[in-house]
XYZ file of C-alpha atoms in Angstrom:
731
model
C 35.995 -37.966 -39.110
C 34.378 -34.656 -38.276
C 31.036 -35.874 -39.623
C 31.164 -38.983 -37.426
C 31.964 -36.866 -34.366
C 29.046 -34.522 -35.090
C 26.672 -37.485 -35.490
C 27.843 -38.906 -32.159
C 27.278 -35.569 -30.371
C 23.835 -35.238 -31.953
C 22.846 -38.746 -30.864
C 23.991 -38.031 -27.285
C 21.972 -34.836 -27.291
C 18.870 -36.692 -28.510
C 19.357 -39.356 -25.833
C 19.639 -36.607 -23.183
C 16.431 -34.938 -24.329
C 14.518 -38.192 -24.466
C 15.740 -39.141 -20.997
C 14.800 -35.743 -19.627
C 11.358 -36.024 -21.142
C 10.776 -39.478 -19.726
C 11.983 -38.376 -16.306
C 10.334 -35.048 -16.449
C 7.791 -35.765 -13.752
C 8.365 -37.726 -10.554
C 4.778 -38.880 -10.786
C 5.755 -41.379 -13.460
C 8.242 -43.033 -11.095
C 6.290 -43.104 -7.830
C 2.853 -44.468 -7.019
C 0.117 -41.952 -7.467
C -1.154 -42.651 -3.973
C 1.861 -40.776 -2.600
C 0.718 -37.490 -4.088
C -3.041 -37.292 -4.464
C -4.036 -36.462 -0.929
C -4.667 -33.278 1.017
C -3.672 -32.637 4.557
C -6.451 -32.535 7.045
C -6.923 -28.898 8.088
C -5.406 -28.305 11.467
C -3.714 -31.697 11.637
C -0.240 -30.312 12.081
C 1.068 -29.145 15.419
C 1.851 -25.910 17.255
C -1.119 -23.813 16.172
C -1.238 -20.082 16.626
C -4.352 -18.847 18.332
C -7.470 -18.549 16.245
C -9.720 -19.309 19.207
C -12.394 -16.925 17.998
C -12.794 -18.835 14.734
C -16.215 -20.347 14.019
C -16.593 -24.043 14.716
C -17.057 -26.050 11.556
C -17.585 -29.746 11.987
C -16.041 -30.590 8.639
C -12.592 -29.641 9.882
C -12.716 -32.327 12.570
C -14.063 -35.098 10.369
C -11.633 -37.411 8.630
C -12.344 -37.645 4.916
C -11.544 -40.822 3.045
C -10.189 -40.939 -0.441
C -12.741 -42.459 -2.733
C -10.579 -42.750 -5.835
C -6.878 -43.174 -6.213
C -6.764 -40.759 -9.127
C -9.017 -38.151 -7.512
C -6.705 -35.221 -6.981
C -9.256 -33.204 -5.078
C -10.728 -35.299 -2.249
C -9.118 -34.690 1.105
C -7.590 -37.179 3.495
C -5.435 -37.051 6.553
C -1.702 -37.441 6.331
C 0.692 -38.652 8.924
C 2.984 -35.959 10.209
C 6.571 -36.599 9.231
C 8.986 -37.104 12.113
C 11.097 -34.157 13.079
C 14.871 -34.191 12.544
C 15.436 -34.426 16.274
C 13.430 -37.634 16.437
C 15.299 -39.132 13.516
C 18.621 -38.351 15.172
C 17.467 -39.786 18.462
C 16.583 -43.056 16.769
C 19.987 -43.370 15.173
C 21.907 -42.850 18.439
C 23.016 -45.656 20.687
C 20.361 -47.289 22.842
C 22.592 -46.976 25.941
C 22.245 -43.195 26.037
C 18.867 -42.142 27.418
C 16.818 -39.913 25.159
C 16.567 -36.266 26.201
C 13.377 -35.284 28.010
C 10.722 -34.156 25.602
C 9.294 -30.682 26.064
C 5.714 -30.419 27.299
C 3.195 -30.574 24.476
C 1.658 -27.268 23.482
C -1.853 -26.526 24.575
C -4.106 -27.663 21.762
C -6.744 -25.221 20.663
C -9.620 -26.048 18.394
C -8.937 -24.450 15.043
C -11.407 -24.045 12.233
C -10.912 -22.340 8.937
C -13.139 -21.255 6.097
C -13.532 -22.718 2.652
C -14.034 -20.508 -0.377
C -15.411 -21.665 -3.727
C -15.703 -19.767 -6.984
C -17.921 -21.112 -9.739
C -18.074 -19.815 -13.317
C -16.421 -16.600 -12.177
C -16.074 -14.019 -14.935
C -14.718 -10.487 -14.471
C -15.016 -7.766 -17.089
C -13.219 -4.417 -16.842
C -13.761 -1.907 -19.609
C -10.494 -0.890 -21.257
C -8.378 -3.338 -19.247
C -7.529 -5.563 -22.205
C -6.776 -4.566 -25.778
C -8.974 -7.113 -27.525
C -11.503 -8.116 -24.860
C -12.963 -6.677 -21.660
C -13.119 -10.109 -20.043
C -10.152 -10.330 -17.684
C -11.255 -13.602 -16.033
C -13.200 -16.141 -18.077
C -15.401 -18.789 -16.371
C -12.947 -19.752 -13.653
C -13.729 -22.580 -11.231
C -11.836 -23.463 -8.083
C -11.787 -23.669 -4.326
C -9.518 -23.281 -1.321
C -9.709 -25.288 1.885
C -8.545 -24.564 5.438
C -4.996 -25.593 6.165
C -3.863 -25.382 2.546
C -2.047 -22.957 0.256
C -3.726 -22.219 -3.059
C -1.555 -20.384 -5.571
C -2.796 -18.400 -8.567
C 0.027 -18.558 -11.084
C 0.479 -17.124 -14.530
C 2.488 -14.671 -16.639
C 2.074 -10.920 -16.479
C -1.421 -9.606 -17.320
C -2.946 -13.045 -17.051
C -5.577 -11.953 -14.492
C -3.953 -13.209 -11.277
C -4.485 -10.075 -9.186
C -7.959 -9.548 -10.658
C -9.046 -13.039 -9.620
C -7.592 -12.526 -6.139
C -9.420 -9.205 -5.727
C -12.629 -10.693 -7.073
C -12.536 -13.456 -4.452
C -11.859 -10.977 -1.654
C -14.436 -8.480 -2.907
C -11.951 -5.680 -3.493
C -12.476 -4.878 -7.163
C -13.180 -1.319 -8.278
C -16.673 -0.166 -9.106
C -15.777 -0.218 -12.808
C -15.390 -4.011 -12.741
C -18.368 -6.295 -13.290
C -18.331 -9.738 -11.708
C -20.413 -12.652 -12.958
C -20.631 -16.071 -11.379
C -20.828 -17.223 -7.773
C -18.494 -17.104 -4.786
C -19.277 -19.272 -1.754
C -17.754 -18.911 1.703
C -18.345 -21.965 3.888
C -20.957 -23.060 1.380
C -22.978 -19.843 1.540
C -23.228 -16.932 -0.887
C -22.042 -14.252 1.487
C -19.553 -11.442 1.255
C -16.488 -11.334 3.453
C -16.892 -9.047 6.437
C -14.339 -6.955 8.281
C -11.932 -9.060 10.313
C -12.937 -12.373 8.755
C -10.264 -12.064 6.080
C -7.006 -10.268 5.457
C -5.679 -8.811 2.233
C -2.021 -7.927 1.620
C -1.238 -5.813 -1.426
C 1.807 -6.059 -3.616
C 3.610 -3.026 -2.204
C 4.941 -2.698 1.325
C 3.414 0.496 2.719
C 5.028 0.775 6.133
C 6.181 3.528 8.494
C 9.959 3.486 8.619
C 10.366 5.574 11.777
C 8.546 3.003 13.948
C 9.826 -0.295 15.263
C 8.149 -3.534 14.247
C 6.438 -3.911 17.618
C 5.310 -0.269 17.642
C 3.899 -0.466 14.146
C 1.938 -3.654 14.836
C 0.750 -2.322 18.184
C -0.640 0.859 16.634
C -2.239 -1.289 13.923
C -3.892 -3.385 16.618
C -5.206 -0.246 18.327
C -6.694 0.882 15.016
C -8.211 -2.458 14.087
C -9.527 -3.966 17.295
C -11.725 -2.859 20.162
C -10.982 -3.942 23.698
C -8.309 -3.457 26.297
C -4.661 -2.696 25.739
C -3.351 -5.846 27.428
C -5.318 -8.083 25.056
C -3.973 -6.229 22.028
C -0.407 -6.599 23.246
C -0.768 -10.366 23.425
C -2.283 -10.436 19.927
C 0.652 -8.410 18.588
C 3.134 -10.806 20.187
C 1.325 -13.744 18.587
C 1.535 -12.086 15.165
C 5.245 -11.382 15.652
C 5.839 -14.992 16.628
C 3.735 -16.338 13.757
C 5.750 -14.415 11.150
C 9.153 -15.183 12.763
C 9.886 -11.531 13.566
C 11.133 -12.042 17.121
C 14.686 -10.938 16.370
C 13.524 -7.751 14.653
C 10.677 -6.733 16.965
C 12.546 -3.768 18.465
C 14.262 -2.615 15.271
C 13.175 0.332 13.161
C 11.389 -0.736 9.990
C 13.032 1.782 7.654
C 16.341 3.598 7.562
C 16.348 6.337 10.179
C 19.368 8.650 10.452
C 22.358 6.291 10.674
C 20.289 3.178 11.427
C 19.927 0.525 8.755
C 16.393 -0.580 8.023
C 15.013 -4.068 7.606
C 15.291 -6.108 4.434
C 12.513 -6.481 1.872
C 11.648 -9.963 3.066
C 11.314 -8.802 6.666
C 9.149 -5.862 5.604
C 6.983 -8.235 3.609
C 6.443 -10.386 6.674
C 5.466 -7.282 8.668
C 2.691 -6.470 6.194
C 1.349 -10.009 6.582
C 1.635 -9.832 10.379
C -0.462 -6.655 10.282
C -3.325 -8.604 8.713
C -2.997 -11.440 11.248
C -3.950 -9.076 14.074
C -7.675 -9.593 13.432
C -7.104 -13.375 13.406
C -8.674 -13.866 9.953
C -9.980 -17.139 8.568
C -8.840 -16.378 5.014
C -5.719 -14.541 3.949
C -5.254 -13.160 0.432
C -1.750 -12.050 -0.574
C -0.811 -10.437 -3.866
C 2.716 -11.565 -4.790
C 4.179 -12.449 -1.352
C 7.566 -13.113 -3.007
C 7.604 -9.790 -4.869
C 11.202 -8.494 -5.207
C 12.586 -11.100 -2.783
C 15.791 -13.045 -3.243
C 15.805 -16.839 -3.158
C 16.630 -17.123 0.556
C 14.015 -14.562 1.618
C 11.456 -16.182 -0.666
C 12.042 -19.615 0.846
C 11.853 -18.232 4.385
C 8.620 -16.454 3.493
C 7.074 -19.625 2.078
C 8.096 -21.705 5.093
C 6.459 -19.114 7.337
C 3.282 -19.122 5.236
C 3.283 -22.922 5.249
C 3.378 -22.834 9.033
C 0.399 -20.471 9.052
C -1.563 -22.683 6.679
C -0.810 -25.813 8.669
C -2.558 -24.256 11.666
C -5.919 -23.912 9.950
C -5.660 -20.680 7.976
C -6.869 -20.639 4.367
C -4.161 -19.045 2.228
C -4.642 -17.808 -1.331
C -1.992 -15.787 -3.094
C -0.674 -14.932 -6.513
C 2.804 -15.659 -7.748
C 4.658 -15.112 -10.973
C 7.647 -17.407 -10.596
C 9.246 -19.555 -7.908
C 12.171 -21.836 -7.265
C 11.831 -25.612 -7.034
C 11.994 -25.553 -3.215
C 9.242 -22.949 -3.011
C 7.151 -24.767 -5.622
C 7.184 -27.902 -3.503
C 5.411 -26.083 -0.649
C 2.279 -25.294 -2.660
C -0.857 -27.411 -2.178
C -2.902 -26.346 -5.197
C -2.283 -24.336 -8.324
C -4.656 -22.296 -10.418
C -2.809 -21.667 -13.671
C -4.044 -18.712 -15.719
C -3.189 -17.376 -19.137
C -5.025 -14.366 -20.554
C -7.876 -14.986 -18.121
C -8.339 -18.640 -19.107
C -7.868 -21.422 -16.580
C -5.335 -23.882 -17.961
C -5.261 -26.042 -14.826
C -6.631 -26.220 -11.314
C -5.538 -28.954 -8.978
C -2.731 -30.173 -6.810
C 0.860 -29.211 -7.447
C 2.224 -32.522 -8.668
C -0.878 -33.146 -10.746
C 0.001 -30.017 -12.686
C 3.281 -31.644 -13.711
C 1.343 -34.666 -14.926
C -1.067 -32.392 -16.781
C 1.762 -30.732 -18.719
C 3.282 -34.113 -19.443
C -0.043 -35.422 -20.778
C -0.371 -32.352 -22.989
C 3.060 -33.036 -24.514
C 5.144 -30.565 -22.493
C 7.055 -32.617 -19.908
C 9.221 -30.691 -17.497
C 12.966 -31.331 -17.892
C 14.874 -32.647 -14.903
C 17.102 -29.614 -14.345
C 14.357 -27.010 -14.752
C 12.071 -25.477 -12.146
C 8.435 -26.505 -12.687
C 7.170 -22.924 -12.412
C 9.727 -21.793 -14.993
C 8.571 -24.547 -17.289
C 4.901 -23.673 -16.852
C 5.435 -19.996 -17.565
C 7.704 -20.732 -20.495
C 4.963 -22.755 -22.117
C 2.164 -20.181 -21.684
C 3.964 -16.827 -21.776
C 3.539 -15.189 -25.176
C 6.519 -12.909 -24.566
C 8.808 -15.857 -25.258
C 7.675 -15.885 -28.891
C 9.297 -12.505 -29.371
C 12.507 -13.782 -27.789
C 12.490 -16.844 -30.006
C 11.954 -14.733 -33.107
C 14.923 -12.528 -32.173
C 17.147 -15.514 -31.391
C 15.759 -17.944 -33.959
C 19.193 -18.631 -35.476
C 20.956 -18.882 -32.125
C 21.506 -22.009 -30.064
C 23.288 -22.430 -26.762
C 25.693 -25.216 -25.838
C 22.859 -27.560 -24.848
C 20.916 -27.226 -28.037
C 17.701 -25.293 -28.553
C 16.700 -22.263 -26.515
C 13.847 -24.117 -24.886
C 12.328 -27.571 -24.651
C 8.945 -26.202 -25.788
C 9.300 -26.119 -29.552
C 5.822 -24.850 -30.316
C 4.096 -21.542 -30.771
C 2.822 -20.275 -27.401
C -0.729 -19.722 -28.641
C -0.893 -23.344 -29.815
C 0.569 -24.540 -26.508
C -2.052 -22.584 -24.549
C -4.890 -24.022 -26.624
C -3.455 -27.509 -26.224
C -3.181 -27.182 -22.456
C -6.653 -25.686 -22.174
C -8.214 -28.453 -24.278
C -6.309 -31.154 -22.401
C -7.528 -29.778 -19.067
C -11.111 -29.508 -20.334
C -11.133 -33.180 -21.325
C -9.270 -34.445 -18.260
C -10.663 -35.990 -15.089
C -9.394 -33.011 -13.102
C -12.320 -30.869 -14.267
C -14.839 -33.432 -13.069
C -13.001 -33.709 -9.763
C -13.124 -29.953 -9.287
C -16.846 -29.875 -10.063
C -17.465 -32.740 -7.639
C -15.566 -30.985 -4.866
C -17.356 -27.689 -5.545
C -20.686 -29.530 -5.294
C -19.652 -31.093 -1.995
C -18.540 -27.779 -0.538
C -21.682 -25.925 -1.591
C -24.374 -28.540 -0.950
C -24.738 -27.426 2.665
C -23.898 -24.205 4.425
C -21.365 -23.921 7.192
C -21.184 -21.195 9.838
C -21.268 -17.635 8.547
C -18.167 -15.516 9.083
C -19.357 -12.649 11.215
C -17.939 -9.158 11.199
C -15.602 -8.404 14.066
C -15.844 -5.253 16.097
C -13.904 -2.114 15.243
C -12.303 0.499 17.405
C -14.393 3.632 17.851
C -13.713 6.742 15.781
C -12.583 8.662 18.854
C -10.113 5.927 19.751
C -8.757 5.784 16.189
C -8.352 9.571 16.072
C -6.400 9.416 19.334
C -4.212 6.568 18.029
C -3.500 8.285 14.701
C -2.784 11.591 16.467
C -0.216 10.037 18.768
C 1.287 7.895 16.006
C 1.605 10.882 13.645
C 3.093 12.957 16.459
C 5.657 10.223 17.079
C 6.502 10.030 13.364
C 6.861 13.804 13.057
C 9.103 13.966 16.099
C 11.401 11.227 14.782
C 11.588 12.213 11.133
C 14.127 14.976 10.539
C 12.658 15.768 7.114
C 9.137 16.335 8.371
C 9.131 19.462 10.575
C 12.567 19.753 12.163
C 14.242 20.618 8.875
C 11.532 23.169 8.150
C 12.013 24.647 11.615
C 15.743 25.067 11.029
C 15.251 26.559 7.562
C 12.538 28.967 8.754
C 14.734 30.103 11.641
C 17.646 30.727 9.290
C 15.438 32.543 6.780
C 13.920 34.708 9.527
C 17.395 35.558 10.708
C 18.501 36.473 7.186
C 15.479 38.679 6.428
C 15.537 40.200 9.911
C 19.174 41.200 9.774
C 18.794 42.461 6.219
C 15.929 44.815 7.216
C 17.125 45.700 10.716
C 17.580 49.305 11.810
C 14.780 50.725 9.657
C 13.500 53.044 12.355
C 9.882 54.194 12.570
C 9.742 57.076 10.143
C 7.419 57.390 7.191
C 10.235 56.286 4.887
C 10.511 52.917 6.693
C 6.970 51.835 5.815
C 7.743 50.610 2.315
C 10.815 48.659 3.430
C 8.938 47.061 6.322
C 6.158 45.957 3.936
C 8.808 44.337 1.752
C 10.261 42.511 4.764
C 6.842 41.175 5.818
C 6.067 40.070 2.235
C 9.389 38.204 1.958
C 8.901 36.571 5.368
C 5.390 35.264 4.668
C 6.092 34.215 1.076
C 9.435 32.452 1.499
C 8.621 30.666 4.758
C 5.476 29.306 3.075
C 7.526 28.233 0.070
C 9.947 26.335 2.324
C 7.121 23.989 3.287
C 7.694 21.982 0.092
C 10.473 20.103 1.915
C 7.705 18.231 3.763
C 6.076 16.903 0.581
C 7.764 13.442 0.687
C 6.544 12.793 4.203
C 3.061 14.085 3.429
C 2.926 11.743 0.436
C 4.078 8.863 2.628
C 1.254 9.523 5.095
C -1.302 9.598 2.284
C -0.039 6.231 1.014
C -0.182 4.748 4.514
C -3.739 6.037 4.839
C -4.668 4.489 1.459
C -3.373 1.102 2.585
C -5.093 1.249 5.977
C -8.351 2.578 4.575
C -8.533 -0.178 1.944
C -8.417 -2.731 4.771
C -10.956 -0.841 6.886
C -8.464 0.263 9.527
C -8.888 3.988 8.990
C -11.103 6.601 7.332
C -10.866 9.990 5.676
C -12.175 11.982 8.644
C -10.117 9.966 11.134
C -6.937 10.440 9.084
C -7.421 14.196 8.634
C -8.215 14.811 12.296
C -5.255 12.767 13.478
C -2.885 14.459 11.053
C -4.204 17.923 11.954
C -4.006 17.453 15.715
C -0.505 15.978 15.479
C 0.811 18.797 13.259
C -0.535 21.691 15.379
C 2.262 21.579 18.025
C 4.989 21.536 15.358
C 3.405 24.307 13.299
C 2.983 26.435 16.401
C 6.617 25.814 17.331
C 7.730 26.929 13.856
C 5.477 29.995 13.975
C 6.483 31.228 17.420
C 10.232 30.624 16.993
C 10.433 32.225 13.525
C 8.123 35.069 14.526
C 10.177 36.010 17.561
C 13.389 36.192 15.526
C 11.824 38.215 12.715
C 9.607 40.422 14.907
C 12.326 41.893 17.060
C 14.966 42.198 14.345
C 12.615 44.192 12.096
C 11.488 46.197 15.165
C 7.744 45.825 14.860
C 5.406 47.138 17.554
C 6.543 46.036 20.978
C 3.092 45.502 22.603
C 2.486 41.913 23.661
C -0.982 41.792 22.054
C 0.444 42.798 18.679
C 3.190 40.190 18.999
C 0.672 37.428 19.760
C -1.466 38.466 16.794
C 1.602 38.229 14.547
C 2.339 34.729 15.871
C -1.298 33.640 15.477
C -1.503 35.108 11.983
C 1.653 33.299 10.876
C 0.414 30.060 12.494
C -2.837 30.225 10.514
C -0.844 30.965 7.385
C 1.188 27.766 7.935
C -1.995 25.820 8.657
C -3.545 26.943 5.362
C -0.324 26.061 3.578
C -0.432 22.552 5.079
C -3.908 22.085 3.662
C -2.734 23.270 0.242
C 0.127 20.774 0.353
C -2.245 17.923 1.201
C -4.536 18.891 -1.677
C -1.704 18.847 -4.226
C -0.166 15.645 -2.855
C -3.527 13.854 -2.862
C -4.250 14.887 -6.451
C -0.854 14.098 -7.993
C 0.454 11.324 -5.679
C 3.998 11.864 -6.904
C 6.883 13.624 -5.156
C 8.462 15.438 -8.107
C 5.136 16.529 -9.599
C 3.843 17.719 -6.230
C 6.942 19.803 -5.458
C 6.984 21.359 -8.942
C 3.278 22.191 -8.771
C 3.544 23.688 -5.294
C 6.464 25.911 -6.295
C 4.487 27.149 -9.294
C 1.375 27.799 -7.169
C 3.395 29.757 -4.613
C 4.989 31.895 -7.314
C 1.576 32.718 -8.804
C 0.261 33.562 -5.332
C 3.225 35.870 -4.725
C 2.495 37.704 -7.970
C -1.175 38.178 -7.085
C -0.631 38.986 -3.394
C -0.682 42.741 -4.021
C 2.939 43.605 -3.334
C 4.433 43.869 -6.815
C 1.272 45.647 -7.902
C -1.512 46.873 -5.625
C -4.618 44.662 -5.733
C -6.865 47.496 -6.902
C -4.589 48.012 -9.922
C -4.371 44.332 -10.873
C -6.124 43.183 -14.058
C -9.611 42.246 -12.946
C -9.809 39.087 -15.029
C -7.818 36.193 -13.563
C -5.345 38.194 -11.448
C -7.790 40.062 -9.250
C -10.735 37.663 -9.651
C -10.212 34.995 -8.483
C -6.438 34.699 -7.850
C -5.976 37.573 -5.388
C -8.976 36.332 -3.361
C -7.795 32.724 -3.060
C -4.203 33.689 -2.244
C -3.628 33.267 1.471
C -0.569 35.540 1.290
C -2.904 38.480 0.649
C -4.934 38.125 3.841
C -1.951 37.200 5.993
C 0.065 40.260 4.907
C -2.991 42.515 5.175
C -3.647 41.380 8.718
C -0.031 41.884 9.803
C 0.130 45.372 8.264
C -3.175 46.391 9.857
C -1.911 45.020 13.164
C 1.277 47.065 12.787
C -0.037 50.403 11.491
C -3.580 50.634 12.875
C -3.755 53.661 15.204
C -0.256 54.821 14.246
C 0.489 58.276 12.836
C 3.587 59.793 11.283
C 4.614 63.456 11.517
C 5.092 65.278 8.245
C 6.727 68.607 8.980
C 5.736 70.508 12.105
C 1.963 70.854 11.633
C 0.802 67.778 9.700
C 0.451 64.070 10.552
C -0.268 61.067 8.365
C -2.124 57.978 9.641
C -0.799 54.484 9.124
C -3.600 53.751 6.631
C -2.567 56.790 4.567
C 1.069 55.733 4.733
C 0.165 52.305 3.305
C -2.228 53.668 0.696
C 0.293 53.631 -2.151
C 2.174 50.555 -0.926
C -0.420 47.922 -0.015
C -4.213 47.703 0.096
C -5.458 47.616 3.682
C -8.754 48.488 5.361
C -9.116 51.559 7.599
C -11.357 49.585 9.987
C -9.677 48.807 13.310
C -11.211 45.306 13.433
C -10.356 44.333 9.873
C -7.235 42.455 11.017
C -9.485 39.939 12.780
C -11.528 39.600 9.611
C -8.373 38.566 7.756
C -7.659 36.039 10.492
C -11.158 34.576 10.112
C -10.643 34.311 6.367
C -7.410 32.373 6.925
C -9.230 30.032 9.336
C -11.978 29.510 6.755
C -9.363 28.716 4.090
C -7.748 26.130 6.364
C -11.132 24.427 6.885
C -11.965 24.541 3.161
C -8.653 22.931 2.199
C -9.229 20.109 4.688
C -12.744 19.522 3.368
C -11.336 19.439 -0.161
C -8.724 16.898 0.926
C -11.485 14.785 2.472
C -13.329 14.702 -0.859
C -10.166 13.991 -2.829
C -9.293 11.068 -0.561
C -12.508 9.351 -1.652
C -12.003 10.189 -5.334
C -8.289 9.566 -5.807
C -6.853 7.536 -2.959
C -9.579 4.914 -2.680
C -9.298 4.278 -6.413
C -5.480 4.353 -6.167
C -5.225 6.744 -9.098
C -4.345 10.409 -9.502
C -7.133 12.874 -10.261
C -5.802 13.531 -13.786
C -5.838 9.837 -14.654
C -9.267 9.458 -13.066
C -10.720 12.301 -15.152
C -9.047 11.020 -18.317
C -10.428 7.516 -17.757
C -13.915 8.903 -17.213
C -13.684 11.017 -20.365
C -12.434 8.030 -22.324
C -15.331 5.889 -21.139
C -17.872 8.593 -21.970
C -16.445 9.054 -25.443
C -16.537 5.307 -26.031
C -20.143 5.162 -24.929
């Protein structure tokens, strides 16, 4: 009895699998003519403005389908009726139809085609067994369509996307040809947009503010024109409801979701009105609802003439249905290039039909992802309620070879080659570079934007101001009432040393915000919106008011509590000296943050550097008595504490004498002789101030150099040096 029941269950399971295999692809049920067409670029309605796009006659010419099975040739499609029209048809004829809104003003829209032929990318050390990350890839993307580069992790998706957009590192070597509008030309500024995988935004700005400042950085022209462009980008990415909300969490305000932030990064690239848009993982870390909303928004952009190319790892069935073409990669090899539904037929022809209840993208990745072999080996004796763990009962390496061979022998390859030949046989209009804002204008924009960020962020300078005020109050009250006798000199030196050293050490609380600014600069500089000099000047000019506020407020509290010299000129020198000390410290922070590019590492390193500088500043042991190797040369001469404290002491005790008994007096220099090394020259305090100014300039120049070495390569200096050493050793 039990055996009969088991046989019946097994037969039902076999019938279910056979039925799922036979119904795996809707192509087998419907005529192929329903699926093997492309939309005419710009045929859909309600375009966003790309009026400055080049005119390309091909976008206005209707292409006829020459072969029913040709999955590449383009043809026009009839726009599907809207739901409102369908409802109006089903209502009673007695009720008059509602008045239709006026048609939108039609603007001529033209996009740009991009073709890659025999594209091979090699990166030394990128792969374990081979340096070839992309191997002889062929494909194209047309205006008004979405082309998706899909594949498992480390399959070469992002490398192919960067190769097409011309954003690979110098270490990568590219072979093959890339055509834009039929010509071998590189993409110029403004003609394309590139959106990275991470959302690098400024949380203390609203959506409209952030996009407006981005427009000021990217575009020349008048302010009114840029405002209209920003509003178009907001409308295009469906951000109307969030335009006046802060991007990130600020105080008690909740920030935007990941999907909304992702749309902001895309809207930033739409400001230049590009003809091609490259996006690396637009659905990265998005839930199903946000992912679907993102894809609908991108579909609307593509339908208005924009050429969209992006990478994706996995998608739901609804999202998968919005793709126009798929380039399927595995370990750099192209397993398929063609239309979405044709990919289902390709897998079915290769012997891997997609089950009914499974997402096509899940099925594709399951068949070509080698990580599943490890899962199968772990769970080889386990079966779920529906039977086997997967419908692909074959080793992944064999499946990849089967799919690759099937694609190589299929008609899809010939169709791709035919379309590439058609797109490259004559040249279209060249995509010209669009104008940039001047350096002076960008410095002004970055200065005001940084000033606005610093004023809104509590952790940037306001927290440091409060902590410095409290520390000045603590040190001042602790050393108050010293008097002006010879015995007070040593205690006053200790107070000045503690004030300069600890207030400088408190600056580490601003490391997270400094790191955030460096990351924002890296993102903007990679897209040509900013530059090293522009970033440093804007950041410097914006920080000066806050640093001066910290210096004057803390100095006033400390100066009068410790009872330093009451002349106004001496007070202003103390304030100026402390201001320059903070300015040098800001440069040191930027250097460390740029090198390490990590919050914890930067804070730990800065604390260690400050401790070493305190030890070599000449307080715990006079500089002349320090060990000459390392401690005196070079540490004591690169420690800004040394020159700041020297200048303050010379400002305080220059020209001062102390009575010793009734007949003898001791000068201030003699009083400090056994406490701290100072110069007897009356003008030496200004020399120390010049040295601090020179240090501040040197740190900024060093940051400028590090921005080109580390930030542009998106790697820390340690990793950069290690990679270089590894390459040299290998050579």
